[in-house]
mmCIF file of C-alpha atoms in Angstrom:
data_model
loop_
_atom_site.group_PDB
_atom_site.id
_atom_site.type_symbol
_atom_site.label_atom_id
_atom_site.label_comp_id
_atom_site.label_asym_id
_atom_site.label_seq_id
_atom_site.Cartn_x
_atom_site.Cartn_y
_atom_site.Cartn_z
ATOM 1 C CA MET A 1 6.420 18.302 13.931
ATOM 2 C CA PRO A 2 9.641 17.240 12.909
ATOM 3 C CA ILE A 3 11.038 17.476 9.141
ATOM 4 C CA ALA A 4 11.254 13.827 7.846
ATOM 5 C CA SER A 5 14.526 12.643 6.203
ATOM 6 C CA MET A 6 15.416 11.951 2.696
ATOM 7 C CA LYS A 7 15.493 8.333 3.914
ATOM 8 C CA GLU A 8 11.889 8.717 5.454
ATOM 9 C CA LEU A 9 10.387 10.120 2.836
ATOM 10 C CA LYS A 10 11.657 7.478 0.553
ATOM 11 C CA GLU A 11 10.370 4.527 3.138
ATOM 12 C CA ARG A 12 6.951 6.292 3.457
ATOM 13 C CA GLU A 13 6.752 6.036 -0.900
ATOM 14 C CA GLU A 14 8.062 2.614 -0.934
ATOM 15 C CA LEU A 15 5.458 1.365 1.710
ATOM 16 C CA LYS A 16 2.465 3.272 -0.193
ATOM 17 C CA ASP A 17 3.393 1.515 -3.184
ATOM 18 C CA LYS A 18 3.275 -1.736 -0.691
ATOM 19 C CA MET A 19 -0.151 -0.973 0.510
ATOM 20 C CA THR A 20 -1.530 -0.165 -3.197
ATOM 21 C CA GLY A 21 0.233 -3.304 -5.085
ATOM 22 C CA ASP A 22 -1.322 -6.643 -5.956
ATOM 23 C CA HIS A 23 -0.967 -8.327 -3.024
ATOM 24 C CA HIS A 24 -3.044 -6.172 -0.938
ATOM 25 C CA ALA A 25 -5.716 -5.787 -3.734
ATOM 26 C CA GLY A 26 -9.044 -7.070 -3.401
ATOM 27 C CA ASP A 27 -10.820 -8.345 -0.463
ATOM 28 C CA ASP A 28 -8.305 -10.589 1.004
ATOM 29 C CA GLY A 29 -7.210 -8.159 3.186
ATOM 30 C CA ASP A 30 -3.987 -9.009 4.699
ATOM 31 C CA VAL A 31 -3.510 -12.435 2.766
ATOM 32 C CA PRO A 32 -0.365 -12.063 1.163
ATOM 33 C CA LYS A 33 -0.550 -12.887 -2.844
ATOM 34 C CA GLU A 34 1.936 -15.501 -2.610
ATOM 35 C CA ALA A 35 -0.435 -17.506 0.142
ATOM 36 C CA LEU A 36 -3.106 -17.060 -2.462
ATOM 37 C CA GLU A 37 -1.070 -19.216 -4.579
ATOM 38 C CA MET A 38 0.711 -21.350 -2.679
ATOM 39 C CA PRO A 39 -0.941 -21.289 0.807
ATOM 40 C CA VAL A 40 1.414 -21.838 3.849
ATOM 41 C CA ASP A 41 1.930 -25.022 5.588
ATOM 42 C CA GLY A 42 2.085 -24.281 8.961
ATOM 43 C CA GLU A 43 2.700 -28.166 10.253
ATOM 44 C CA ARG A 44 5.470 -28.367 8.403
ATOM 45 C CA LEU A 45 7.137 -24.934 8.260
ATOM 46 C CA PRO A 46 9.741 -23.809 11.116
ATOM 47 C CA THR A 47 8.973 -21.330 13.861
ATOM 48 C CA ASP A 48 12.235 -19.799 13.509
ATOM 49 C CA PHE A 49 13.297 -17.330 11.651
ATOM 50 C CA HIS A 50 16.815 -16.066 12.091
ATOM 51 C CA GLY A 51 16.005 -15.889 16.030
ATOM 52 C CA ILE A 52 12.576 -14.190 15.357
ATOM 53 C CA TYR A 53 9.555 -16.693 16.681
ATOM 54 C CA HIS A 54 7.279 -16.689 13.165
ATOM 55 C CA GLU A 55 4.379 -19.531 13.651
ATOM 56 C CA LYS A 56 2.631 -20.497 10.409
ATOM 57 C CA GLN A 57 -1.322 -20.722 9.743
ATOM 58 C CA ILE A 58 -2.727 -23.941 10.803
ATOM 59 C CA GLY A 59 -6.293 -24.021 9.824
ATOM 60 C CA ALA A 60 -8.161 -21.205 11.622
ATOM 61 C CA LEU A 61 -6.026 -20.803 14.309
ATOM 62 C CA CYS A 62 -5.085 -17.695 13.359
ATOM 63 C CA ALA A 63 -5.994 -16.026 16.825
ATOM 64 C CA VAL A 64 -3.496 -18.524 18.425
ATOM 65 C CA HIS A 65 -0.533 -17.755 15.921
ATOM 66 C CA ALA A 66 -1.190 -14.019 16.469
ATOM 67 C CA LEU A 67 -0.964 -14.083 20.241
ATOM 68 C CA ASN A 68 2.563 -16.429 20.357
ATOM 69 C CA ASN A 69 3.962 -14.585 17.513
ATOM 70 C CA LEU A 70 3.331 -11.291 19.615
ATOM 71 C CA VAL A 71 5.222 -12.286 22.480
ATOM 72 C CA GLN A 72 7.302 -14.243 20.434
ATOM 73 C CA ALA A 73 7.424 -17.391 22.448
ATOM 74 C CA ARG A 74 4.546 -20.389 22.293
ATOM 75 C CA TRP A 75 2.740 -18.888 25.452
ATOM 76 C CA PHE A 76 -0.800 -19.612 24.317
ATOM 77 C CA ASP A 77 -2.445 -22.944 22.378
ATOM 78 C CA GLU A 78 -5.919 -23.701 21.651
ATOM 79 C CA VAL A 79 -6.680 -25.846 24.809
ATOM 80 C CA GLY A 80 -5.620 -22.686 26.921
ATOM 81 C CA LEU A 81 -7.673 -20.411 24.657
ATOM 82 C CA ALA A 82 -10.866 -22.762 24.274
ATOM 83 C CA GLU A 83 -10.885 -22.917 28.525
ATOM 84 C CA VAL A 84 -10.890 -18.948 28.260
ATOM 85 C CA ALA A 85 -13.550 -19.178 26.177
ATOM 86 C CA ARG A 86 -15.585 -22.151 28.344
ATOM 87 C CA ASP A 87 -15.087 -19.449 31.247
ATOM 88 C CA LEU A 88 -16.820 -16.599 29.592
ATOM 89 C CA ASP A 89 -19.463 -18.881 28.391
ATOM 90 C CA ARG A 90 -20.002 -19.870 31.922
ATOM 91 C CA ARG A 91 -20.249 -16.544 33.445
ATOM 92 C CA GLU A 92 -22.637 -15.316 30.380
ATOM 93 C CA ALA A 93 -24.914 -18.268 31.085
ATOM 94 C CA ALA A 94 -24.672 -17.114 35.081
ATOM 95 C CA LEU A 95 -25.954 -13.516 33.948
ATOM 96 C CA LEU A 96 -28.782 -15.289 32.125
ATOM 97 C CA SER A 97 -29.595 -17.796 34.596
ATOM 98 C CA SER A 98 -29.736 -20.660 31.995
ATOM 99 C CA PRO A 99 -27.375 -23.348 31.855
ATOM 100 C CA VAL A 100 -24.297 -23.306 29.600
ATOM 101 C CA ALA A 101 -25.865 -25.818 27.199
ATOM 102 C CA ASP A 102 -28.302 -23.477 26.388
ATOM 103 C CA HIS A 103 -26.338 -21.276 24.422
ATOM 104 C CA GLU A 104 -24.234 -21.616 21.142
ATOM 105 C CA SER A 105 -20.637 -20.506 21.811
ATOM 106 C CA GLN A 106 -20.374 -16.981 20.995
ATOM 107 C CA ASN A 107 -16.790 -17.229 21.735
ATOM 108 C CA VAL A 108 -14.884 -20.332 20.459
ATOM 109 C CA ARG A 109 -15.949 -22.756 17.434
ATOM 110 C CA GLY A 110 -15.307 -26.344 16.347
ATOM 111 C CA ASP A 111 -12.894 -25.005 13.766
ATOM 112 C CA GLY A 112 -10.657 -22.846 16.190
ATOM 113 C CA PHE A 113 -11.969 -19.850 15.510
ATOM 114 C CA PHE A 114 -11.833 -17.721 19.021
ATOM 115 C CA SER A 115 -13.824 -14.187 19.883
ATOM 116 C CA VAL A 116 -12.182 -11.007 20.294
ATOM 117 C CA GLN A 117 -13.356 -11.210 24.449
ATOM 118 C CA VAL A 118 -11.246 -14.770 24.118
ATOM 119 C CA ILE A 119 -7.858 -12.965 22.995
ATOM 120 C CA LEU A 120 -8.062 -9.995 25.090
ATOM 121 C CA GLN A 121 -9.090 -12.070 27.806
ATOM 122 C CA ALA A 122 -6.232 -14.071 27.518
ATOM 123 C CA LEU A 123 -3.256 -11.463 27.321
ATOM 124 C CA GLN A 124 -5.094 -9.624 30.618
ATOM 125 C CA ARG A 125 -4.125 -13.089 32.219
ATOM 126 C CA ALA A 126 -0.933 -13.310 30.971
ATOM 127 C CA GLY A 127 -0.537 -9.988 32.472
ATOM 128 C CA LEU A 128 -0.692 -7.613 28.870
ATOM 129 C CA ALA A 129 -3.199 -4.877 28.718
ATOM 130 C CA CYS A 130 -4.559 -4.607 25.335
ATOM 131 C CA GLY A 131 -6.680 -1.642 24.499
ATOM 132 C CA GLN A 132 -8.358 -0.858 21.032
ATOM 133 C CA LEU A 133 -6.456 2.053 19.305
ATOM 134 C CA GLY A 134 -8.918 4.746 17.525
ATOM 135 C CA SER A 135 -6.233 5.813 15.411
ATOM 136 C CA THR A 136 -2.627 5.999 14.807
ATOM 137 C CA ALA A 137 -2.545 9.160 16.913
ATOM 138 C CA ASN A 138 -2.863 7.030 20.026
ATOM 139 C CA ARG A 139 0.018 5.241 19.312
ATOM 140 C CA GLU A 140 2.416 5.811 22.396
ATOM 141 C CA ARG A 141 6.333 5.899 21.804
ATOM 142 C CA GLY A 142 7.220 2.935 24.125
ATOM 143 C CA ASP A 143 4.489 0.710 22.502
ATOM 144 C CA ALA A 144 5.918 -2.643 21.273
ATOM 145 C CA GLY A 145 3.026 -4.759 20.274
ATOM 146 C CA TYR A 146 -0.250 -4.385 18.100
ATOM 147 C CA ILE A 147 -2.691 -7.072 16.920
ATOM 148 C CA LEU A 148 -5.035 -6.511 13.914
ATOM 149 C CA ASN A 149 -7.827 -8.312 13.138
ATOM 150 C CA ARG A 150 -10.495 -8.361 10.170
ATOM 151 C CA ARG A 151 -13.124 -10.625 9.080
ATOM 152 C CA GLU A 152 -11.883 -13.476 11.189
ATOM 153 C CA HIS A 153 -8.161 -12.950 10.450
ATOM 154 C CA TRP A 154 -5.581 -11.943 13.286
ATOM 155 C CA PHE A 155 -2.179 -11.171 13.108
ATOM 156 C CA ALA A 156 0.524 -9.482 14.834
ATOM 157 C CA LEU A 157 3.557 -6.163 14.747
ATOM 158 C CA ARG A 158 6.039 -6.159 16.704
ATOM 159 C CA ARG A 159 8.979 -4.408 17.863
ATOM 160 C CA ILE A 160 12.414 -6.034 18.485
ATOM 161 C CA GLY A 161 15.034 -3.560 19.526
ATOM 162 C CA ASP A 162 14.631 0.115 19.254
ATOM 163 C CA ARG A 163 13.719 0.604 15.633
ATOM 164 C CA HIS A 164 12.802 -2.679 13.963
ATOM 165 C CA TRP A 165 9.247 -3.476 13.579
ATOM 166 C CA PHE A 166 7.943 -7.192 12.392
ATOM 167 C CA ASP A 167 5.077 -8.334 10.111
ATOM 168 C CA LEU A 168 4.536 -11.666 11.803
ATOM 169 C CA ASN A 169 1.170 -12.527 9.464
ATOM 170 C CA SER A 170 0.722 -16.508 9.763
ATOM 171 C CA MET A 171 -0.182 -16.581 6.274
ATOM 172 C CA ALA A 172 3.364 -15.172 4.834
ATOM 173 C CA LYS A 173 6.436 -17.572 5.129
ATOM 174 C CA THR A 174 8.383 -15.296 6.400
ATOM 175 C CA PRO A 175 8.204 -11.993 8.640
ATOM 176 C CA GLN A 176 8.596 -8.675 6.910
ATOM 177 C CA GLU A 177 10.692 -5.668 8.895
ATOM 178 C CA MET A 178 9.576 -2.265 8.990
ATOM 179 C CA SER A 179 11.101 0.966 10.044
ATOM 180 C CA PRO A 180 9.094 3.196 12.650
ATOM 181 C CA ALA A 181 8.292 5.398 9.834
ATOM 182 C CA HIS A 182 6.533 2.338 8.285
ATOM 183 C CA VAL A 183 4.620 1.491 11.389
ATOM 184 C CA ASP A 184 2.003 4.581 11.293
ATOM 185 C CA LEU A 185 1.430 4.327 7.528
ATOM 186 C CA PHE A 186 0.862 0.435 7.491
ATOM 187 C CA LEU A 187 -1.805 1.050 10.625
ATOM 188 C CA GLN A 188 -3.625 4.082 8.832
ATOM 189 C CA ALA A 189 -4.106 1.669 5.639
ATOM 190 C CA HIS A 190 -5.549 -0.916 7.837
ATOM 191 C CA PHE A 191 -7.256 1.337 9.515
ATOM 192 C CA GLU A 192 -8.976 2.400 6.188
ATOM 193 C CA LYS A 193 -9.542 -1.241 4.894
ATOM 194 C CA GLY A 194 -11.762 -1.773 8.012
ATOM 195 C CA TYR A 195 -9.445 -3.526 10.585
ATOM 196 C CA SER A 196 -9.384 -3.388 14.144
ATOM 197 C CA VAL A 197 -6.243 -2.282 15.782
ATOM 198 C CA PHE A 198 -5.313 -3.173 19.557
ATOM 199 C CA ALA A 199 -2.407 -1.921 21.181
ATOM 200 C CA VAL A 200 -0.787 -4.467 23.702
ATOM 201 C CA ARG A 201 0.900 -2.959 26.642
ATOM 202 C CA GLY A 202 2.695 -4.678 29.446
ATOM 203 C CA ALA A 203 6.102 -6.565 30.496
ATOM 204 C CA PHE A 204 6.781 -8.446 27.022
ATOM 205 C CA PRO A 205 9.175 -11.461 27.679
ATOM 206 C CA SER A 206 12.586 -10.099 26.654
ATOM 207 C CA HIS A 207 13.840 -11.533 23.567
ATOM 208 C CA ARG A 208 17.529 -12.498 22.844
ATOM 209 C CA LEU A 209 17.774 -10.479 19.431
ATOM 210 C CA GLU A 210 17.675 -7.001 22.095
ATOM 211 C CA ARG A 211 20.975 -8.844 23.787
ATOM 212 C CA ASP A 212 22.508 -9.249 19.998
ATOM 213 C CA ALA A 213 22.977 -6.598 18.273
ATOM 214 C CA GLY A 214 24.827 -8.426 15.290
ATOM 215 C CA ALA A 215 21.944 -11.266 15.260
ATOM 216 C CA LEU A 216 19.188 -8.638 14.912
ATOM 217 C CA ALA A 217 20.956 -6.979 12.198
ATOM 218 C CA ALA A 218 21.502 -10.504 10.361
ATOM 219 C CA ALA A 219 17.632 -11.121 10.752
ATOM 220 C CA VAL A 220 16.509 -7.433 9.737
ATOM 221 C CA ALA A 221 18.837 -8.378 6.382
ATOM 222 C CA ALA A 222 17.088 -12.236 6.026
ATOM 223 C CA CYS A 223 14.013 -10.245 5.907
ATOM 224 C CA ALA A 224 14.863 -8.071 3.316
ATOM 225 C CA SER A 225 16.322 -10.596 1.042
ATOM 226 C CA SER A 226 13.539 -13.363 1.807
ATOM 227 C CA GLY A 227 11.280 -10.874 -0.661
ATOM 228 C CA ALA A 228 8.435 -11.519 2.411
ATOM 229 C CA ALA A 229 4.957 -9.418 1.639
ATOM 230 C CA PRO A 230 2.843 -8.349 4.034
ATOM 231 C CA ALA A 231 -0.010 -10.787 4.580
ATOM 232 C CA SER A 232 -1.642 -7.779 5.516
ATOM 233 C CA SER A 233 -20.565 -6.991 30.256
ATOM 234 C CA SER A 234 -19.204 -8.409 33.410
ATOM 235 C CA THR A 235 -18.513 -11.190 31.757
ATOM 236 C CA LYS A 236 -16.227 -8.987 29.035
ATOM 237 C CA PRO A 237 -12.654 -8.621 30.304
ATOM 238 C CA ALA A 238 -11.752 -4.893 31.907
ATOM 239 C CA THR A 239 -10.172 -3.372 28.778
ATOM 240 C CA GLN A 240 -10.016 0.344 27.987
ATOM 241 C CA ALA A 241 -9.964 2.288 24.558
ATOM 242 C CA PHE A 242 -6.598 3.853 24.120
ATOM 243 C CA SER A 243 -7.302 7.008 22.755
#
């Protein structure tokens, strides 16, 4: 195991402080303290933050926001995910040899919440593989994105460039940048809090900040100056556990 530099050790200590601070206390998990005091308004706040795409919370559409923040574009919406859910409902009803109307959907609710299977199927249709991680040891060097889920809340982590990761929780007003050293500790802390962590692998769309080092550096600096706190069956798609 390589010896950590003093800078990496300092980053790890800072992250430990953040993970045990007020904005991570209690049962609210990854809802930032500022969001509890003054909820974000996803209908009014912009999605562009210095070149980083960041949707904020609207209703119970955190799954939609997590997917779009992950791919850094508006690829998904509630209408498309609802169609995925209806397709899963139809296949489940066919297996049970009964009409869809006889069964309450387990894949979508009226308030916009979608099941895990809808999320995995939607990513699969977009050409991205999604598998649940058993631990941080199952991370791969080339990983560029994760989605996390607990108690019906979804949010995304996305790498832009070689070494900049961003927490894109829709409950926060701005992204939070973290180094690769932070990511292991961040994920481990969320495993311990009961989160499910999924690695999303495949061909992500290219990001313009990866072609403009100056703009990426400016985005990282803007995250730091913002003081953003991290939020913190055959009918099912064929996914594997990355373990």
